[in-house]
Coordinates of C-alpha atoms and ligand atoms in Angstrom, one line a residue:
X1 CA 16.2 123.5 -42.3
X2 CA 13.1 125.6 -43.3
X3 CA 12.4 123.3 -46.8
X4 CA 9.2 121.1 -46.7
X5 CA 11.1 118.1 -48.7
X6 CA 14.1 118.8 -46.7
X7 CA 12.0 117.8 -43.5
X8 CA 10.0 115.0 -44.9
X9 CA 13.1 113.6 -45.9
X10 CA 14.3 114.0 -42.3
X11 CA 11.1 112.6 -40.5
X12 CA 11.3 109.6 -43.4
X13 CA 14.6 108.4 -41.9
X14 CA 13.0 108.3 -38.3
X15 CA 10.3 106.7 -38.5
X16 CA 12.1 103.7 -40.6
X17 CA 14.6 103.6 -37.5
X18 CA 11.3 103.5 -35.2
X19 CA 10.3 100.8 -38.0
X20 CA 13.4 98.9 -37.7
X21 CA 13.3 99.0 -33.9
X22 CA 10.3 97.4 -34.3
X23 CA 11.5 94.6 -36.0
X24 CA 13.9 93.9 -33.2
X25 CA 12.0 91.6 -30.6
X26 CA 11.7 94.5 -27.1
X27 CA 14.2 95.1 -24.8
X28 CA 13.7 92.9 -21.8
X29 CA 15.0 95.0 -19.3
X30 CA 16.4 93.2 -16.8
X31 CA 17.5 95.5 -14.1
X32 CA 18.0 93.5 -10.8
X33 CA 15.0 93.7 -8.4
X34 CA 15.8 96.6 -5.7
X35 CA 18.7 97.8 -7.4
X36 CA 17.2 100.3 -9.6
X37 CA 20.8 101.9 -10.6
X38 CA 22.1 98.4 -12.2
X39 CA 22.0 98.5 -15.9
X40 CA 19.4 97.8 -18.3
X41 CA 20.7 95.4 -20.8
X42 CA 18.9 95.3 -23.9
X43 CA 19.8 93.8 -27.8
X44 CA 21.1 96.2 -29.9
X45 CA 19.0 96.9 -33.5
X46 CA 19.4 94.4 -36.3
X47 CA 19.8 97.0 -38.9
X48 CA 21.7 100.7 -38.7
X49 CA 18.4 102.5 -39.8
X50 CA 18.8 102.9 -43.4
X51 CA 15.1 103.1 -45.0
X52 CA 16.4 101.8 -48.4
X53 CA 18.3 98.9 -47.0
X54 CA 16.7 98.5 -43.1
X55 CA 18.6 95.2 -42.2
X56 CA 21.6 96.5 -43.4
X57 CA 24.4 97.1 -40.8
X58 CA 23.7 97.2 -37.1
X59 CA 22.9 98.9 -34.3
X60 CA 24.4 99.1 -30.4
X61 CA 27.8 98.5 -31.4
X62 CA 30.5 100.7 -33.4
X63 CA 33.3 98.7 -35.5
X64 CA 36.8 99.7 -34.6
X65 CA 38.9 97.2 -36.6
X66 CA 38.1 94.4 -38.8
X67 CA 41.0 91.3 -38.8
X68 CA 40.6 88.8 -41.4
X69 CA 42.1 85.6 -41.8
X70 CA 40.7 84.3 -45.4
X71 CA 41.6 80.7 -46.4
X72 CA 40.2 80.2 -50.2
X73 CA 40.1 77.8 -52.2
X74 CA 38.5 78.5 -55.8
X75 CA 36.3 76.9 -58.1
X76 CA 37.3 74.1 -60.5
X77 CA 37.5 75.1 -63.4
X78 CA 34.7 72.7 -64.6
X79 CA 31.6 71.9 -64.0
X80 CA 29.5 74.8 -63.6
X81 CA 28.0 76.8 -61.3
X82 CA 31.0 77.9 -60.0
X83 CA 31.7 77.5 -56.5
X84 CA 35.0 78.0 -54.1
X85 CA 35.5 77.1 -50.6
X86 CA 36.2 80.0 -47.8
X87 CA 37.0 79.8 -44.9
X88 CA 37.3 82.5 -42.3
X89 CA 38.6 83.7 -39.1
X90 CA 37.3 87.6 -38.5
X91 CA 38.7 89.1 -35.4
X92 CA 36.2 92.1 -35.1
X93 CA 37.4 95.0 -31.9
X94 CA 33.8 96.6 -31.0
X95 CA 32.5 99.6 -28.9
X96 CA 29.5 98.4 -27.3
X97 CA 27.4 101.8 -27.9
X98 CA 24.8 100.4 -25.2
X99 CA 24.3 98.0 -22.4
X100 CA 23.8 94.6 -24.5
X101 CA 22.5 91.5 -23.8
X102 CA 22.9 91.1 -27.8
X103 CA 24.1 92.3 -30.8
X104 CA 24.1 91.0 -34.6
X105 CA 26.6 91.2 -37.0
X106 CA 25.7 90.9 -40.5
X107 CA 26.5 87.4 -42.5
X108 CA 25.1 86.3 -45.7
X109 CA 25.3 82.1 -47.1
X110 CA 28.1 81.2 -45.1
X111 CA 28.6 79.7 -41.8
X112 CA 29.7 80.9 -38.4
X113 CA 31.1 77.3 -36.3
X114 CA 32.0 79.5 -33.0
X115 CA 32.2 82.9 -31.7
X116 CA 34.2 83.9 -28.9
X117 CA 33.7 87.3 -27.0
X118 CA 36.7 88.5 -24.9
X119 CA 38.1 85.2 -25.1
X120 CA 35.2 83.3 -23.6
X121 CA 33.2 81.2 -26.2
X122 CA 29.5 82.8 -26.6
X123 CA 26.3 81.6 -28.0
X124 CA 24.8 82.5 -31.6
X125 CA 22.2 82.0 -33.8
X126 CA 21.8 82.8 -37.3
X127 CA 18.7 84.0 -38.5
X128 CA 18.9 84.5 -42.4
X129 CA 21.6 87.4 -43.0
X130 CA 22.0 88.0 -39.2
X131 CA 24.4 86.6 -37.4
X132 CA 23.1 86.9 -33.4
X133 CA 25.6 86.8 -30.5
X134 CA 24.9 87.0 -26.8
X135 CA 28.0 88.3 -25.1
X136 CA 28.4 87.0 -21.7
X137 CA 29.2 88.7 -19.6
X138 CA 27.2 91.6 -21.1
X139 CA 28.7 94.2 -22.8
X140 CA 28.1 97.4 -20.9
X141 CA 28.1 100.5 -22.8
X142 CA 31.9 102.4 -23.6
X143 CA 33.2 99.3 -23.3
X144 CA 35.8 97.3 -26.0
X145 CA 35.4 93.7 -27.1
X146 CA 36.9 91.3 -29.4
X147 CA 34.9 89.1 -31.2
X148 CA 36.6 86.6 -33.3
X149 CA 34.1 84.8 -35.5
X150 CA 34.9 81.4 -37.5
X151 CA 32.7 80.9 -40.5
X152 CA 33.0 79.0 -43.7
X153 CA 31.2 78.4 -46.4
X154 CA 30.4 77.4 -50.1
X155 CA 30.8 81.0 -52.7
X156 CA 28.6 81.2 -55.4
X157 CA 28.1 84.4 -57.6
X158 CA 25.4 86.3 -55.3
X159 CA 23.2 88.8 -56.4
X160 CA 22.2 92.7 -55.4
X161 CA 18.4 93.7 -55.2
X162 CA 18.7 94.4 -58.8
X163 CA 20.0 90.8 -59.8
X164 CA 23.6 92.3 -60.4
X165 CA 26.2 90.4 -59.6
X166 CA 28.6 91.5 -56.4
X167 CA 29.6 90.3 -52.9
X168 CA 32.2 87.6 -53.1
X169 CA 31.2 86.7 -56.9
X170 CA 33.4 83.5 -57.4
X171 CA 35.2 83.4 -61.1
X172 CA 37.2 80.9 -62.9
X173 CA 40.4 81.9 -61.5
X174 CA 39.4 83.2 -58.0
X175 CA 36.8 86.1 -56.7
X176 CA 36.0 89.5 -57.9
X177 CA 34.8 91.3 -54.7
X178 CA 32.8 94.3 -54.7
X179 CA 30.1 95.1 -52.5
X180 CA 27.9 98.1 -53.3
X181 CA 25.9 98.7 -51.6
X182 CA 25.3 95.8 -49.2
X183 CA 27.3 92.6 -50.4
X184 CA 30.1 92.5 -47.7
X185 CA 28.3 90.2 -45.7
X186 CA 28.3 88.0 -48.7
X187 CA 32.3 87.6 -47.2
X188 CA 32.7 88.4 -44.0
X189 CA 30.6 89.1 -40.7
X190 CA 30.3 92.9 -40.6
X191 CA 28.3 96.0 -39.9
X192 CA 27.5 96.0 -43.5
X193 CA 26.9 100.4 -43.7
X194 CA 28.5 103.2 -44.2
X195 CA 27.8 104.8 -40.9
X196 CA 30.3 102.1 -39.1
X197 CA 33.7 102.9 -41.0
X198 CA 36.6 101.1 -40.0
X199 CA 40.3 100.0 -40.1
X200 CA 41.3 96.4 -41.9
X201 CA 44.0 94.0 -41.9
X202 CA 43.8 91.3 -44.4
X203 CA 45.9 87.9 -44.3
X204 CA 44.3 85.7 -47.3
X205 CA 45.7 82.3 -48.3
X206 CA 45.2 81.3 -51.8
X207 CA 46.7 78.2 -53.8
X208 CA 50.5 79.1 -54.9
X209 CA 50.3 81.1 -58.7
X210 CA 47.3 83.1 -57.1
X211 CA 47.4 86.9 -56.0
X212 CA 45.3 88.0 -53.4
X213 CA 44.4 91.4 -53.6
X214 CA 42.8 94.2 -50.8
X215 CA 43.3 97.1 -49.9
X216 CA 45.9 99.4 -48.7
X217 CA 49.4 98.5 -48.5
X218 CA 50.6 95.1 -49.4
X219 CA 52.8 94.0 -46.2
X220 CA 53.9 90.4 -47.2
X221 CA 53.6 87.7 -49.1
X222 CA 54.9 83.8 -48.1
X223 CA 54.7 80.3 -49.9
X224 CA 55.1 77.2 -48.4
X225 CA 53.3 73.7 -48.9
X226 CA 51.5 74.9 -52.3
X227 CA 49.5 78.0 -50.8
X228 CA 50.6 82.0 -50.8
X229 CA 49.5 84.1 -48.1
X230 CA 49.1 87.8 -49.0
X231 CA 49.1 89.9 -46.2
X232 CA 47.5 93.9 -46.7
X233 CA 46.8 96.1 -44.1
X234 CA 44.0 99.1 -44.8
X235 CA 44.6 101.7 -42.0
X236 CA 42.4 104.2 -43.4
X237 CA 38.9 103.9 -42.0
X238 CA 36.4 102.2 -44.5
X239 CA 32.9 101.8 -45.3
X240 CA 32.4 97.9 -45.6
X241 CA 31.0 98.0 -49.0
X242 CA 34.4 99.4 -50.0
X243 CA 36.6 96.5 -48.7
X244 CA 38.2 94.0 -51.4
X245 CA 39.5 90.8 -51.7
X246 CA 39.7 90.0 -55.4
X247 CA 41.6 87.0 -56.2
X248 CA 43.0 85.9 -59.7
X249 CA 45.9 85.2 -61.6
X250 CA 47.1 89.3 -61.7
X251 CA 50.5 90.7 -62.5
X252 CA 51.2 93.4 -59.7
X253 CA 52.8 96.6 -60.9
X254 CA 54.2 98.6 -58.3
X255 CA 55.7 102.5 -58.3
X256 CA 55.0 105.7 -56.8
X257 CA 53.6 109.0 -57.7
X258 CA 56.0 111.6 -57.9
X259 CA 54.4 113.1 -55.2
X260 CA 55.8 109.7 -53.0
X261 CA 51.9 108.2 -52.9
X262 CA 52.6 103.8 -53.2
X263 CA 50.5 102.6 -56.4
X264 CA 49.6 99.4 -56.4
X265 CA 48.0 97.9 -59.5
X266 CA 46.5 93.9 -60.5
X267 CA 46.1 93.4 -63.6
X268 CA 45.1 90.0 -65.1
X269 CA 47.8 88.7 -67.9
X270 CA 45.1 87.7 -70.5
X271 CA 43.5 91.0 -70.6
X272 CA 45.4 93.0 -74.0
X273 CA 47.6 96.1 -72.8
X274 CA 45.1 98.5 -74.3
X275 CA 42.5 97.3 -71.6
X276 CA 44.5 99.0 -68.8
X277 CA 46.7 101.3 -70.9
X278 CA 44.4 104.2 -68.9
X279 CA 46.0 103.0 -65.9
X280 CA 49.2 105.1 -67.3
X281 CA 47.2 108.4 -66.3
X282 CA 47.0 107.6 -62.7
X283 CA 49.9 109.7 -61.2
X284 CA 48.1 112.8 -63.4
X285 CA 44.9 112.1 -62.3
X286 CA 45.8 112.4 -58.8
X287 CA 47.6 115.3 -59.2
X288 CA 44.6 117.1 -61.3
X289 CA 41.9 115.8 -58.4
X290 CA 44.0 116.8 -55.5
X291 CA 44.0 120.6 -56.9
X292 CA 40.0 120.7 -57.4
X293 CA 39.4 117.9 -54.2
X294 CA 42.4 118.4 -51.8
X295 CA 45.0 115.7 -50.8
X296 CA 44.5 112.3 -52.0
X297 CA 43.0 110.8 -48.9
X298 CA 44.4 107.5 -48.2
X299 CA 47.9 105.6 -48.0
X300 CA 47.9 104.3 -51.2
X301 CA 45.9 104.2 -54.6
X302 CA 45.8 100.9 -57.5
X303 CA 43.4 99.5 -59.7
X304 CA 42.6 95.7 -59.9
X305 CA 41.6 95.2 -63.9
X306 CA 39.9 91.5 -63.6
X307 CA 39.4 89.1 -67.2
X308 CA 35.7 88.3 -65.3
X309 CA 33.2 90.8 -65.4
X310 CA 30.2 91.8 -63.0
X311 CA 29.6 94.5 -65.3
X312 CA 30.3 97.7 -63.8
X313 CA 33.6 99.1 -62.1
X314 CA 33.7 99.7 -58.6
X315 CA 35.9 102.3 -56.3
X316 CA 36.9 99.5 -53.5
X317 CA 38.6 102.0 -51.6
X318 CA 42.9 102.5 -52.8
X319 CA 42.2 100.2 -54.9
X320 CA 39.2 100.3 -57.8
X321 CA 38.1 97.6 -59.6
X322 CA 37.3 97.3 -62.7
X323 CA 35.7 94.8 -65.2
X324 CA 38.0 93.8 -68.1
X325 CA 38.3 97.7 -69.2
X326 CA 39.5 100.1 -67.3
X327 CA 38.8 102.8 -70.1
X328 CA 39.9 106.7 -69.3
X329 CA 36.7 107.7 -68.3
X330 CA 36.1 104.9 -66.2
X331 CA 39.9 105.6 -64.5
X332 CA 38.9 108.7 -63.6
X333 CA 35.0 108.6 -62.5
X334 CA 36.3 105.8 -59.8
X335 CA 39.8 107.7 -58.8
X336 CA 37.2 111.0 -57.8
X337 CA 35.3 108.4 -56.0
X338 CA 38.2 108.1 -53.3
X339 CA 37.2 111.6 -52.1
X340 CA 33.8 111.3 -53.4
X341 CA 32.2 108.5 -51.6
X342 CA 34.9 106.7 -50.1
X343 CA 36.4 109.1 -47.7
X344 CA 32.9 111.1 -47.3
X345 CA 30.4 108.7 -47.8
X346 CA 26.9 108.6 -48.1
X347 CA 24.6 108.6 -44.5
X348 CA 22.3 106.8 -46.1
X349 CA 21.8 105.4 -49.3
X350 CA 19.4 108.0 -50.5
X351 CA 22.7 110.0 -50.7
X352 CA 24.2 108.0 -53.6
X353 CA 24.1 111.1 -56.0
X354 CA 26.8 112.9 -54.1
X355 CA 29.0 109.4 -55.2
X356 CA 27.9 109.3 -58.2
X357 CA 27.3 113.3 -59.7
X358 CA 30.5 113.8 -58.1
X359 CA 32.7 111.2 -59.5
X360 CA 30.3 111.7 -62.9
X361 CA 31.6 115.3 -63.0
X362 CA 34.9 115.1 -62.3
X363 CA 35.3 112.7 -65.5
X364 CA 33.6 115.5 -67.0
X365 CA 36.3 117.6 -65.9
X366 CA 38.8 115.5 -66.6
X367 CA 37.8 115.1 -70.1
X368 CA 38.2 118.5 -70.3
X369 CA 41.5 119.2 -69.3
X370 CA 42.5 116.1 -71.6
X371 CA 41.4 118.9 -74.7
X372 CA 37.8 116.8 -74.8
X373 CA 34.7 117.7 -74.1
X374 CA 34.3 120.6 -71.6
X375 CA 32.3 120.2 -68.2
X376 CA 30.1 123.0 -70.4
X377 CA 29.9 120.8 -72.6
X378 CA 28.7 117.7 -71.1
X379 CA 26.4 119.3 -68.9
X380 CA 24.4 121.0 -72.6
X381 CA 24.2 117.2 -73.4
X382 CA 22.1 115.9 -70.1
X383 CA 20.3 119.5 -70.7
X384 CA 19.4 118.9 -74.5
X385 CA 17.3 115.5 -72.8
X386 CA 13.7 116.8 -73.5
X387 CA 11.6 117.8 -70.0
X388 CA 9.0 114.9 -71.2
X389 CA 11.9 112.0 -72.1
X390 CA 10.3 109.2 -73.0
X391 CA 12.5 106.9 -70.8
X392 CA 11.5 109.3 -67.4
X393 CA 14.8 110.8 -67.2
X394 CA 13.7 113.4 -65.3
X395 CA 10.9 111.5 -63.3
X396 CA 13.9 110.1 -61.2
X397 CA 14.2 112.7 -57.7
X398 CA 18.0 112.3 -57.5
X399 CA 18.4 113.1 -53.5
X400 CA 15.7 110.1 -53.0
X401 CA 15.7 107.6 -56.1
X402 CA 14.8 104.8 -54.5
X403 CA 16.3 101.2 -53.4
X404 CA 16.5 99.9 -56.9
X405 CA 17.2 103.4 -58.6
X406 CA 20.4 103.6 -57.0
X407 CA 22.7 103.4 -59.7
X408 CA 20.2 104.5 -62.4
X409 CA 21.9 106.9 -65.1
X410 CA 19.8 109.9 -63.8
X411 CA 22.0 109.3 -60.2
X412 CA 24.7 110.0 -62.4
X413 CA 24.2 112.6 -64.8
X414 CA 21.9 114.5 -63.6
X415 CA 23.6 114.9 -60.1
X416 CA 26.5 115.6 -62.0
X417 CA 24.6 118.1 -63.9
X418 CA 23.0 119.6 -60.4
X419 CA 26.9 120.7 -59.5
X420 CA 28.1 122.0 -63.0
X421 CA 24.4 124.1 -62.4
X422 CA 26.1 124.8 -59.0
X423 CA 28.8 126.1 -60.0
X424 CA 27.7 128.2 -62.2
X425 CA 25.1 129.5 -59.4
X426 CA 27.9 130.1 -57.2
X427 CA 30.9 131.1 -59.2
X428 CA 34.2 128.7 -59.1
X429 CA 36.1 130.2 -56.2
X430 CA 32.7 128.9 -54.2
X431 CA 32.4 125.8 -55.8
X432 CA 35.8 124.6 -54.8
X433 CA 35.9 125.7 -52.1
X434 CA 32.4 123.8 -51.1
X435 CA 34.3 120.4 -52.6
X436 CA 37.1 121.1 -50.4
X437 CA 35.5 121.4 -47.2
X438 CA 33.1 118.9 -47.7
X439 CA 36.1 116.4 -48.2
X440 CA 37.8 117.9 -44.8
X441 CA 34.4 118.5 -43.1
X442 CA 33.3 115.2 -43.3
X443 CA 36.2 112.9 -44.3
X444 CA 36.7 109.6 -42.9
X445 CA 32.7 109.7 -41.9
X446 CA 29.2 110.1 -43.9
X447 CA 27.4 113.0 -45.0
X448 CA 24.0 114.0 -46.5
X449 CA 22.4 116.0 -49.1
X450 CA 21.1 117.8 -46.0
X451 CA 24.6 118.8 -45.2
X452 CA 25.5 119.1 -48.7
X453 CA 22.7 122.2 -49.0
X454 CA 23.9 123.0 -45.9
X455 CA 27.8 123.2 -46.6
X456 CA 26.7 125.2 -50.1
X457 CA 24.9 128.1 -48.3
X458 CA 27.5 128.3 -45.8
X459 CA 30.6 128.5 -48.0
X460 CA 29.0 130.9 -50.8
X461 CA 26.2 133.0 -48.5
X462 CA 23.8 131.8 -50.9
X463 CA 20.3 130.9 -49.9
X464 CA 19.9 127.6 -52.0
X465 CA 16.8 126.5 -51.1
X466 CA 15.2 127.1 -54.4
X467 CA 17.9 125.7 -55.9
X468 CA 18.4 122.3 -54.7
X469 CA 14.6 121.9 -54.4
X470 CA 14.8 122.4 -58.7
X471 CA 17.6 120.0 -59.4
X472 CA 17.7 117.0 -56.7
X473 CA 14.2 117.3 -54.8
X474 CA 12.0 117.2 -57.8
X475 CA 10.8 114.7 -60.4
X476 CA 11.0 117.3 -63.3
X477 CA 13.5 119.0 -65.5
X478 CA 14.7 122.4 -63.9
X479 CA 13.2 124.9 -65.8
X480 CA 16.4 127.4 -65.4
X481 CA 19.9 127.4 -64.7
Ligands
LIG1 N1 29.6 102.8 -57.7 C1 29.9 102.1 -59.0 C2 30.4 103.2 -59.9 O1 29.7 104.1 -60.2 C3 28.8 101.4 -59.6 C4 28.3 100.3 -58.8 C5 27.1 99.6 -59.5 N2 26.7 98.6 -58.7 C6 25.6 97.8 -58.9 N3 25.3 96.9 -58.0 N4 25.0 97.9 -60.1 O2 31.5 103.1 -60.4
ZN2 ZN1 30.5 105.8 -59.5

């Protein structure tokens, strides 16, 4: 770690964890007079130390398994605004990771009624998007709890830092729910970051001609009295952000791979065939991915192809969503994303470019092998952008671009331009390699650009210091490559 940008990045994150400690009212300690070896209990942090989004996720406890019990209801279709009805039961299993006296979930415009902590009802408070519980007895550190949470509440269409639409967005035949980068607390009480992945069951109740859809495997289905209940179960640990719960009036196409991976897509009726015809390509695309990426990750793949729109697709992980299209490119930018972002996934959000120049430049290689454009190609196109664009292309410092940058097109293409530029610097056998481990290395956690660089120099004996400075630690164009 001997680069100066690499270590201001470094001290950057700690002293916004030493901020967001701050935030949280001190740790009474409470350690009983004259017995100096009882524990100190003290409230665990109110946000899981990301600078860009300090409130999001928690601190003090580690999510093993999320359980939720939905029960929606959604909006007429007239008058607007649209608004549905959830209610919710989330049985949450926890690690305390300290002694607490507290700890917060996160919960955003909805309602918690009770909360029950190894059985025994506990108090809470909500204090805007935190939900505050006081365990007692105490949690002591190592030790499991359940805490089953009862909320309900009144879904609107809620909004991202950027006024984008995501969380539980409520249409006029159900939800679209994607939650990048902190929007699952718009849904359900959670440790809304990617460093607290977890495993999810889902049992959601919809009115009868409805399909709920999350992820993983679909294990049931039952009518009775006018309502469906869809049951899924996600076994593969998750980032929050990545869990869905889209409900609409989909068609549910079901096959497998020929390699014997279940495919589950929802697609909604109205939208024309052409709008999902991509969808086709799946079983290919996973094949092609797995040779450059390794296995496919998880225990089952699907898209959910929605007549609303928020705009943008999303990889809700085994299951990407998209918004009315779900063109080739599209298909393929959010498949990559399984390995890219949803198995590894970013340690903080100033990591997004690994999402998003990955999954940018396997669609570039995609497109290639489809007789397109090649990765060469694509990459002479971001190059041909003049050093002094007039829109600040290359103003934006991809390994740091800031809370609102996060999904800005630089993010995309030019991270995806920093690994063609890698590959090149190291050669193909190293380059693969590198995308390989990575995805074994770190799957089913988080990583950084830190260990990104680091992973690099390891796998090709490269010194890249120089290198990564160039392309993701400076606001200019590189000058070679
Ligand atoms: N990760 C998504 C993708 O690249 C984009 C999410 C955009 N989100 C947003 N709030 N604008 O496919
Ligand atoms: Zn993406």
């Amino acid at each position: 770690m001997s680069s100066r940008r690499r270590r201001t990045a470094l001290l950057a994150v700690g002293s916004a964890v030493a901020a967001a400690a701050l935030l949280t009212a001190p740790a009474v300690a409470v350690a009983a007079p004259g017995d100096p070896a009882s524990p100190r209990y003290a409230d665990g942090p109110e946000g899981a130390g990301d600078p860009y989004f300090p409130l999001a996720g928690n601190g003090g406890t580690d999510v093993l398994h999320y359980d939720l019990v939905l029960d929606y209801t959604p909006a007429p279709p007239e008058p607007a605004p649209l608004e549905g009805h959830l209610d919710g039961i989330a049985t949450i299993d926890i690690v305390a990771m300290q002694d607490l006296d507290r700890f917060n979930l996160d919960l955003r415009g909805l309602t918690a009624s009770s909360v029950v902590v190894n059985g025994l009802p506990v108090s809470f408070s909500q204090v805007d998007n935190e939900l505050v519980i006081s365990p007692r007895p105490k949690l002591k550190a190592g030790t499991q709890a359940q805490v089953v949470v009862t909320y309900v509440g009144t879904t609107i269409q809620p909004t991202d830092i950027e006024g984008a639409l995501y969380g539980w967005v409520t249409t006029r035949d159900g939800a679209m729910v994607v939650s990048e980068p902190d929007g699952s607390a718009t849904w359900f009480p959670s440790n809304d970051h990617p460093t607290d992945k977890a495993t999810y069951s889902f049992e959601i109740t919809v009115p009868e001609g409805l399909v709920a859809v999350a992820n993983g495997l679909l294990t049931g289905s039952s009518t009775s009295d006018g309502k469906t209940t869809w049951t899924w179960d996600a076994p593969d640990p998750m980032a929050a952000y990545l869990a869905t719960a889209s409900v609409g009036d989909y068609v549910l196409n079901q096959y497998e791979t020929p390699g014997g991976l279940p495919i589950i897509d929802a697609v909604d009726p109205s939208r024309p065939p052409s709008s999902s015809a991509a969808l086709a390509l799946t079983s290919d695309m996973i094949a092609f991915f797995e040779e450059r990426f390794g296995p496919y990750p998880f225990v089952s793949y699907g898209a959910i192809v929605d007549d609303d729109s928020v705009g943008y697709a999303l990889e809700t992980q085994t299951r990407s969503f998209f918004s009315r299209n779900a063109r080739e490119g599209t298909v393929a930018h959010e498949l990559a994303h399984q390995w890219m972002g949803d198995q590894v996934s970013p340690y903080r959000w100033a990591d997004i470019w690994l999402n998003e120049g990955w999954a940018t430049y396997a669609s570039w290689m995609w497109a290639e092998h489809r007789g397109g454009d090649t990765a060469q190609q694509s990459f002479d196109d971001v190059m041909a952008i003049p050093a002094d664009d007039p829109d600040g292309f290359w103003d934006v410092i991809v390994a740091d671009p800031s809370p609102l940058g996060l999904f800005v097109d630089p993010v995309y293409d030019r991270g995806a331009a920093t690994l063609h530029a890698l590959r090149l610097e190291i050669g193909d056998d190293a380059f693969f390699e590198l995308a390989q481990t990575w995805v074994e290395r770190f799957g089913g956690g988080t990583a950084s650009t830190h260990d990104f660089i680091a992973l690099a120099e390891e796998v090709s004996g490269q010194d890249l210091e120089a290198f990564f400075d160039a392309w993701v630690y400076t606001g200019e164009k590189p000058l070679s490559w």
